[in-house]
Short mmCIF file of C-alpha atoms and ligand atoms in Angstrom, two decimals:
data_model
loop_
_atom_site.label_atom_id
_atom_site.label_comp_id
_atom_site.label_asym_id
_atom_site.label_seq_id
_atom_site.Cartn_x
_atom_site.Cartn_y
_atom_site.Cartn_z
CA MET Q 83 -22.33 -24.90 23.42
CA THR Q 84 -22.17 -26.48 19.73
CA SER Q 85 -18.65 -27.55 19.00
CA LEU Q 86 -16.56 -26.23 16.01
CA SER Q 87 -16.75 -29.55 13.97
CA GLU Q 88 -20.49 -29.50 14.57
CA LEU Q 89 -20.82 -26.10 13.42
CA ALA Q 90 -18.74 -27.01 10.31
CA GLN Q 91 -20.74 -30.02 9.33
CA GLY Q 92 -23.72 -29.22 6.92
CA GLN Q 93 -21.37 -30.12 4.08
CA GLN Q 94 -19.11 -32.94 3.27
CA TYR Q 95 -15.44 -32.55 3.06
CA PRO Q 96 -14.24 -34.84 0.49
CA ALA Q 97 -11.06 -36.44 0.15
CA ALA Q 98 -8.76 -35.69 -3.09
CA ALA Q 99 -9.92 -32.18 -3.36
CA LEU Q 100 -8.28 -28.47 -3.28
CA TYR Q 101 -9.85 -26.17 -0.39
CA VAL Q 102 -9.17 -22.48 -1.13
CA VAL Q 103 -9.33 -20.88 2.32
CA ALA Q 104 -9.47 -17.33 3.15
CA THR Q 105 -7.43 -15.88 6.31
CA PRO Q 106 -7.81 -12.88 7.98
CA ILE Q 107 -6.40 -9.19 6.32
CA GLY Q 108 -5.01 -7.81 9.73
CA ASN Q 109 -7.28 -9.12 12.63
CA VAL Q 110 -6.15 -12.26 13.73
CA ALA Q 111 -9.70 -13.33 15.15
CA ASP Q 112 -11.27 -12.68 11.26
CA ILE Q 113 -11.37 -16.58 10.24
CA THR Q 114 -14.13 -18.60 9.95
CA LEU Q 115 -15.07 -21.79 12.04
CA ARG Q 116 -14.96 -23.73 8.88
CA ALA Q 117 -11.60 -22.27 7.47
CA LEU Q 118 -10.06 -23.63 10.99
CA HIS Q 119 -12.36 -27.07 10.74
CA VAL Q 120 -10.78 -27.53 7.23
CA LEU Q 121 -7.43 -26.20 7.91
CA GLY Q 122 -7.25 -28.91 11.16
CA LEU Q 123 -8.72 -31.78 8.52
CA ALA Q 124 -6.22 -31.03 5.84
CA ASP Q 125 -3.55 -33.32 5.26
CA ARG Q 126 -1.11 -30.53 3.68
CA ILE Q 127 -1.41 -26.91 3.55
CA ALA Q 128 0.02 -24.98 0.73
CA ALA Q 129 0.80 -21.13 1.33
CA GLU Q 130 1.90 -18.37 -0.26
CA ASP Q 131 4.34 -17.67 2.62
CA THR Q 132 4.78 -20.84 4.67
CA ARG Q 133 6.58 -18.70 7.60
CA ASN Q 134 3.55 -16.51 7.90
CA THR Q 135 0.93 -19.19 7.58
CA GLY Q 136 3.22 -21.15 10.00
CA GLN Q 137 2.70 -18.42 12.47
CA LEU Q 138 -1.16 -17.98 11.92
CA LEU Q 139 -2.02 -21.85 12.20
CA ALA Q 140 -0.03 -21.77 15.49
CA ARG Q 141 -2.29 -19.21 16.93
CA TYR Q 142 -5.15 -21.84 16.61
CA GLY Q 143 -2.89 -24.87 17.64
CA ILE Q 144 -2.53 -26.18 14.06
CA SER Q 145 0.18 -28.18 12.81
CA LYS Q 146 0.59 -29.53 9.04
CA PRO Q 147 3.15 -30.10 6.46
CA LEU Q 148 3.65 -27.18 4.39
CA VAL Q 149 4.17 -26.67 0.92
CA ALA Q 150 4.76 -23.36 -0.75
CA VAL Q 151 2.94 -21.90 -3.65
CA HIS Q 152 3.56 -18.61 -4.52
CA GLN Q 153 3.98 -16.24 -7.34
CA HIS Q 154 7.29 -17.37 -8.72
CA ASN Q 155 6.56 -21.23 -8.35
CA GLU Q 156 2.54 -21.32 -8.74
CA LEU Q 157 2.50 -23.49 -11.93
CA ALA Q 158 5.28 -25.80 -10.82
CA ALA Q 159 4.42 -26.16 -7.50
CA ALA Q 160 0.55 -26.96 -8.75
CA GLN Q 161 1.98 -29.91 -10.31
CA ARG Q 162 3.28 -30.99 -6.90
CA VAL Q 163 -0.19 -30.16 -5.43
CA ILE Q 164 -1.79 -32.43 -7.90
CA GLU Q 165 0.70 -35.38 -7.15
CA TYR Q 166 -0.69 -35.00 -3.52
CA LEU Q 167 -4.43 -35.03 -4.71
CA LYS Q 168 -3.78 -38.32 -6.66
CA ALA Q 169 -2.44 -39.48 -3.37
CA GLY Q 170 -6.17 -39.07 -1.97
CA GLU Q 171 -5.00 -35.78 0.23
CA ARG Q 172 -7.20 -32.84 1.12
CA VAL Q 173 -5.12 -30.05 0.51
CA ALA Q 174 -5.89 -26.48 1.56
CA TYR Q 175 -4.46 -23.45 -0.03
CA VAL Q 176 -4.03 -20.10 1.68
CA SER Q 177 -2.41 -16.88 0.34
CA ASP Q 178 -0.48 -14.67 2.61
CA ALA Q 179 -3.61 -12.44 3.74
CA GLY Q 180 -7.46 -12.30 2.71
CA THR Q 181 -8.98 -14.25 -0.25
CA PRO Q 182 -6.59 -16.40 -2.65
CA GLY Q 183 -6.79 -15.21 -5.99
CA ILE Q 184 -7.41 -11.69 -5.41
CA SER Q 185 -4.51 -9.92 -6.42
CA ASP Q 186 -2.75 -13.16 -4.66
CA PRO Q 187 -1.31 -16.29 -6.41
CA GLY Q 188 -3.90 -18.81 -6.22
CA ALA Q 189 -5.87 -18.67 -9.75
CA LYS Q 190 -3.22 -20.72 -11.46
CA LEU Q 191 -3.15 -23.39 -8.93
CA VAL Q 192 -7.21 -23.51 -8.96
CA ASP Q 193 -6.89 -23.69 -13.13
CA ALA Q 194 -4.25 -26.71 -13.00
CA VAL Q 195 -6.21 -28.67 -10.28
CA ARG Q 196 -9.38 -28.42 -11.95
CA GLU Q 197 -7.77 -29.15 -15.35
CA ALA Q 198 -6.39 -32.51 -13.55
CA GLY Q 199 -10.08 -33.36 -12.80
CA PHE Q 200 -9.77 -32.61 -9.10
CA ALA Q 201 -12.21 -30.62 -7.10
CA VAL Q 202 -11.96 -27.01 -5.92
CA ILE Q 203 -14.01 -26.02 -2.78
CA PRO Q 204 -13.76 -22.43 -1.85
CA LEU Q 205 -14.16 -21.22 1.55
CA PRO Q 206 -15.15 -17.61 2.22
CA GLY Q 207 -13.57 -15.30 4.55
CA ALA Q 208 -11.94 -11.91 4.70
CA SER Q 209 -11.01 -9.96 1.40
CA ALA Q 210 -9.94 -5.95 1.98
CA LEU Q 211 -11.96 -5.49 -1.40
CA ALA Q 212 -15.40 -6.66 0.21
CA THR Q 213 -14.45 -5.15 3.74
CA ALA Q 214 -13.99 -1.84 1.99
CA LEU Q 215 -16.85 -1.92 0.09
CA SER Q 216 -19.11 -2.76 3.05
CA ALA Q 217 -18.12 0.62 4.73
CA ALA Q 218 -18.65 2.75 1.37
CA GLY Q 219 -22.41 3.46 1.00
CA ASP Q 220 -24.91 3.39 -1.68
CA TRP Q 221 -23.13 5.01 -4.35
CA VAL Q 222 -20.97 1.68 -4.65
CA ALA Q 223 -23.95 -0.20 -5.77
CA THR Q 224 -22.17 -1.79 -8.73
CA PHE Q 225 -18.20 -1.66 -8.78
CA SER Q 226 -15.24 -3.15 -11.10
CA PHE Q 227 -12.26 -4.32 -9.01
CA LEU Q 228 -9.21 -2.96 -10.53
CA GLY Q 229 -6.27 -4.15 -8.10
CA PHE Q 230 -2.81 -2.60 -8.38
CA LEU Q 231 -2.58 0.25 -10.83
CA PRO Q 232 0.66 -0.05 -13.15
CA PRO Q 233 3.48 1.86 -10.75
CA LYS Q 234 4.88 3.67 -13.90
CA PRO Q 235 3.38 6.74 -14.38
CA LYS Q 236 3.00 6.44 -18.18
CA ALA Q 237 1.07 3.20 -17.95
CA ARG Q 238 -0.92 4.15 -14.87
CA ALA Q 239 -2.01 7.27 -16.72
CA SER Q 240 -3.27 5.35 -19.81
CA ALA Q 241 -4.70 2.63 -17.55
CA LEU Q 242 -6.70 5.62 -15.94
CA GLN Q 243 -7.56 7.27 -19.25
CA ALA Q 244 -9.30 3.86 -20.44
CA LEU Q 245 -11.44 3.72 -17.08
CA ALA Q 246 -12.35 7.50 -17.42
CA GLN Q 247 -15.79 6.91 -18.79
CA HIS Q 248 -16.36 3.64 -16.53
CA ARG Q 249 -19.77 4.35 -14.86
CA HIS Q 250 -19.40 1.83 -12.02
CA ALA Q 251 -17.44 2.50 -8.95
CA MET Q 252 -13.82 1.22 -9.11
CA VAL Q 253 -11.66 -0.39 -6.16
CA PHE Q 254 -8.17 -0.22 -6.34
CA TYR Q 255 -5.48 -1.52 -4.25
CA GLU Q 256 -2.20 0.50 -3.24
CA ALA Q 257 0.85 0.15 -1.49
CA PRO Q 258 2.02 3.02 0.85
CA HIS Q 259 4.95 4.05 -0.86
CA ARG Q 260 2.69 5.16 -3.76
CA ILE Q 261 -0.55 6.02 -2.11
CA VAL Q 262 -0.08 9.79 -2.49
CA GLU Q 263 1.02 9.45 -6.22
CA THR Q 264 -1.94 7.25 -6.99
CA VAL Q 265 -4.62 9.44 -5.41
CA GLN Q 266 -3.25 12.65 -7.44
CA ALA Q 267 -2.86 10.40 -10.71
CA LEU Q 268 -6.76 9.47 -10.02
CA ALA Q 269 -7.82 12.91 -9.50
CA ASP Q 270 -5.68 14.05 -12.35
CA ALA Q 271 -7.29 11.68 -14.79
CA LEU Q 272 -10.90 11.25 -13.56
CA GLY Q 273 -11.53 15.16 -12.33
CA GLY Q 274 -11.77 16.17 -8.82
CA THR Q 275 -15.36 16.03 -7.99
CA ARG Q 276 -15.74 12.39 -7.61
CA ARG Q 277 -16.20 10.71 -4.32
CA LEU Q 278 -13.09 8.65 -2.93
CA LEU Q 279 -13.01 6.47 -0.39
CA ILE Q 280 -9.81 5.88 1.31
CA ALA Q 281 -9.87 2.49 3.52
CA ARG Q 282 -6.70 2.11 5.43
CA GLU Q 283 -5.62 -0.87 7.74
CA LEU Q 284 -8.86 -2.34 7.52
CA THR Q 285 -9.39 -4.65 10.95
CA LYS Q 286 -6.18 -3.23 12.48
CA LEU Q 287 -5.45 -1.27 15.27
CA HIS Q 288 -5.12 1.73 13.05
CA GLU Q 289 -7.89 1.24 10.58
CA THR Q 290 -9.11 4.53 9.11
CA LEU Q 291 -12.04 5.26 6.75
CA HIS Q 292 -11.97 8.52 5.03
CA GLN Q 293 -14.74 9.45 2.46
CA GLY Q 294 -14.06 12.67 0.55
CA THR Q 295 -13.59 14.03 -3.09
CA LEU Q 296 -10.51 13.03 -5.48
CA ALA Q 297 -9.73 16.68 -5.26
CA GLU Q 298 -8.93 16.73 -1.71
CA GLY Q 299 -7.48 13.17 -1.02
CA PRO Q 300 -3.95 14.12 -1.81
CA THR Q 301 -4.38 16.92 0.81
CA TRP Q 302 -5.90 14.65 3.38
CA LEU Q 303 -3.10 12.22 2.91
CA ALA Q 304 -0.37 14.97 3.15
CA ALA Q 305 -1.81 16.59 6.44
CA ASP Q 306 -0.59 13.67 8.69
CA ALA Q 307 2.33 11.16 7.64
CA ASN Q 308 0.72 8.30 9.25
CA ARG Q 309 -2.32 8.22 7.11
CA GLN Q 310 0.32 7.44 4.35
CA ARG Q 311 1.39 4.26 6.19
CA GLY Q 312 -0.14 0.59 6.20
CA GLU Q 313 -2.26 -0.87 3.33
CA PHE Q 314 -4.97 0.85 1.44
CA VAL Q 315 -8.02 0.35 -0.50
CA LEU Q 316 -9.29 3.12 -2.77
CA VAL Q 317 -12.79 3.36 -3.94
CA VAL Q 318 -13.61 5.92 -6.50
CA GLU Q 319 -17.03 6.66 -7.93
CA GLY Q 320 -17.70 5.67 -11.42
CA ALA Q 321 -18.15 8.68 -14.15
CA SER Q 322 -21.87 9.90 -14.31
CA PRO Q 323 -24.30 8.87 -16.94
CA GLU Q 324 -24.08 12.58 -18.33
CA ALA Q 325 -20.16 12.82 -18.23
CA ALA Q 326 -20.08 9.22 -19.91
CA ASN Q 327 -22.72 10.32 -22.72
CA GLU Q 328 -20.75 13.65 -23.17
CA HIS Q 329 -17.92 11.71 -23.76
CA ASP Q 330 -19.71 9.25 -26.58
CA HIS Q 331 -21.63 12.49 -28.32
CA ASP Q 332 -17.79 13.69 -28.63
CA ALA Q 333 -16.66 10.47 -30.30
CA LEU Q 334 -19.50 10.61 -32.33
CA LEU Q 335 -19.38 14.30 -33.26
CA GLY Q 336 -15.66 13.81 -34.06
CA ILE Q 337 -16.31 11.34 -36.66
CA LEU Q 338 -19.43 13.09 -38.53
CA LEU Q 339 -17.24 16.79 -38.40
CA GLU Q 340 -15.03 14.81 -40.60
CA GLU Q 341 -17.26 15.03 -43.46
CA LEU Q 342 -20.18 17.30 -42.34
CA THR Q 343 -20.70 20.91 -41.19
CA VAL Q 344 -21.29 21.67 -37.65
CA SER Q 345 -24.94 22.31 -38.40
CA SER Q 346 -25.20 18.82 -40.36
CA ALA Q 347 -23.13 16.83 -37.84
CA ALA Q 348 -25.58 18.27 -34.87
CA ARG Q 349 -28.48 17.22 -36.67
CA VAL Q 350 -27.41 13.82 -37.56
CA ALA Q 351 -25.91 13.27 -34.20
CA ALA Q 352 -29.26 14.58 -32.59
CA THR Q 353 -31.42 12.14 -35.01
CA LEU Q 354 -29.08 9.28 -34.01
CA THR Q 355 -28.64 9.87 -29.63
CA GLY Q 356 -31.98 11.56 -29.20
CA ALA Q 357 -29.93 14.42 -27.53
CA SER Q 358 -30.67 17.86 -27.85
CA ARG Q 359 -29.84 19.42 -31.02
CA ASN Q 360 -28.81 22.72 -29.95
CA ALA Q 361 -26.71 21.19 -27.55
CA LEU Q 362 -25.15 19.26 -29.94
CA TYR Q 363 -24.78 22.25 -32.28
CA ALA Q 364 -22.91 24.21 -29.18
CA ARG Q 365 -20.79 20.97 -28.74
CA ALA Q 366 -19.85 20.41 -32.43
CA LEU Q 367 -18.69 24.01 -32.46
CA ALA Q 368 -16.22 23.78 -29.61
CA LEU Q 369 -14.84 20.62 -31.19
CA LYS Q 370 -14.44 22.25 -34.49
CA GLU Q 371 -12.80 25.30 -32.86
CA GLY Q 372 -10.47 22.94 -31.04
CA LYS Q 373 -11.85 23.80 -27.62
CA PRO Q 374 -13.10 20.62 -26.18
CA ASP Q 375 -12.99 21.97 -22.76
CA ALA Q 376 -15.43 24.90 -23.72
N1 SAM G 992 -5.99 -11.18 -1.16
C1 SAM G 992 -6.17 -9.90 -0.64
C2 SAM G 992 -7.68 -10.01 -0.39
O1 SAM G 992 -8.34 -10.49 -0.58
O2 SAM G 992 -7.67 -8.60 0.06
C3 SAM G 992 -5.25 -9.21 -1.13
C4 SAM G 992 -3.72 -9.22 -1.26
S1 SAM G 992 -2.58 -8.12 -1.91
C5 SAM G 992 -1.44 -8.63 -2.33
C6 SAM G 992 -2.54 -6.87 -0.62
C7 SAM G 992 -3.17 -5.90 -0.81
O3 SAM G 992 -4.60 -5.62 -0.56
C8 SAM G 992 -2.81 -4.73 0.05
O4 SAM G 992 -1.49 -4.01 -0.69
C9 SAM G 992 -4.02 -3.62 0.15
O5 SAM G 992 -3.86 -2.98 -1.02
C10 SAM G 992 -4.85 -4.59 0.30
N2 SAM G 992 -5.02 -4.66 1.50
C11 SAM G 992 -4.82 -6.04 2.53
N3 SAM G 992 -5.19 -5.89 3.33
C12 SAM G 992 -5.47 -4.77 3.87
C13 SAM G 992 -5.96 -3.98 5.24
N4 SAM G 992 -6.22 -4.79 6.30
N5 SAM G 992 -6.29 -2.82 4.66
C14 SAM G 992 -6.58 -2.18 3.72
N6 SAM G 992 -5.82 -2.55 2.41
C15 SAM G 992 -5.61 -4.01 2.86
#
């Protein structure tokens, strides 16, 4: 059988470099052979949570000096890491779970290390984002990752309003105590008909993948308290081209109606957009009469 270090060869692992290493998102077996090789090779491991990382390393028989680099000390800790790199060390960085820098610390460290002239070497691995997307289906061919929505209702509603015409699927992370209100807010802002994938506890014992619509999302979650527990990725279908066009047409007609009659506004909009004059006339009339939902 090929050994771990043989499998992980094929690339040099230079000294004086920062290795950004992905770790499991739940199932401890989801770590790559290269990650284990590099963690074994590293002189020091910088970690978001040294206790958690210590436990993970212990599972694999790896013991290394640890240094804490988390949300609250990332810039200052980056300077310490740079000192280790200056001394010629290989430093690995791991966040608490998954890929560093994805809704996790790591990005500021990467900036500082590169700015200081040292190499940054990424090691791919688990991420809740990619794991959920891999089980979503063809409707997620293009997507945007939005991470966590603002927790306050007003800020969340305006963030979602700004995304209402976004054509690509959208991926959100959410915590269990906000999952129901977030799914409800998504349905309120984006309408009930869009597809929604709820990916819960990925790679863990109670992994659940439920695909339905935004309208039935809150009901599905409410049907069993267990469905609201754990960690969540939400994947939401983007706006249909028709809906996005309608929105653009409304904006254009709104401007034209400030100066023109309904009929002229429809004619100009039809010339500019190539859309049906009759349809634009009906829309302009509804906007003029203050009935945008007609
Ligand atoms: N860096 C991580 C990654 O690569 O996915 C994400 C870290 S972020 C602080 C934690 C959030 O990711 C959780 O609140 C949840 O939304 C999502 N997440 C992490 N692990 C998950 C899992 N096993 N199942 C579903 N969602 C998960």
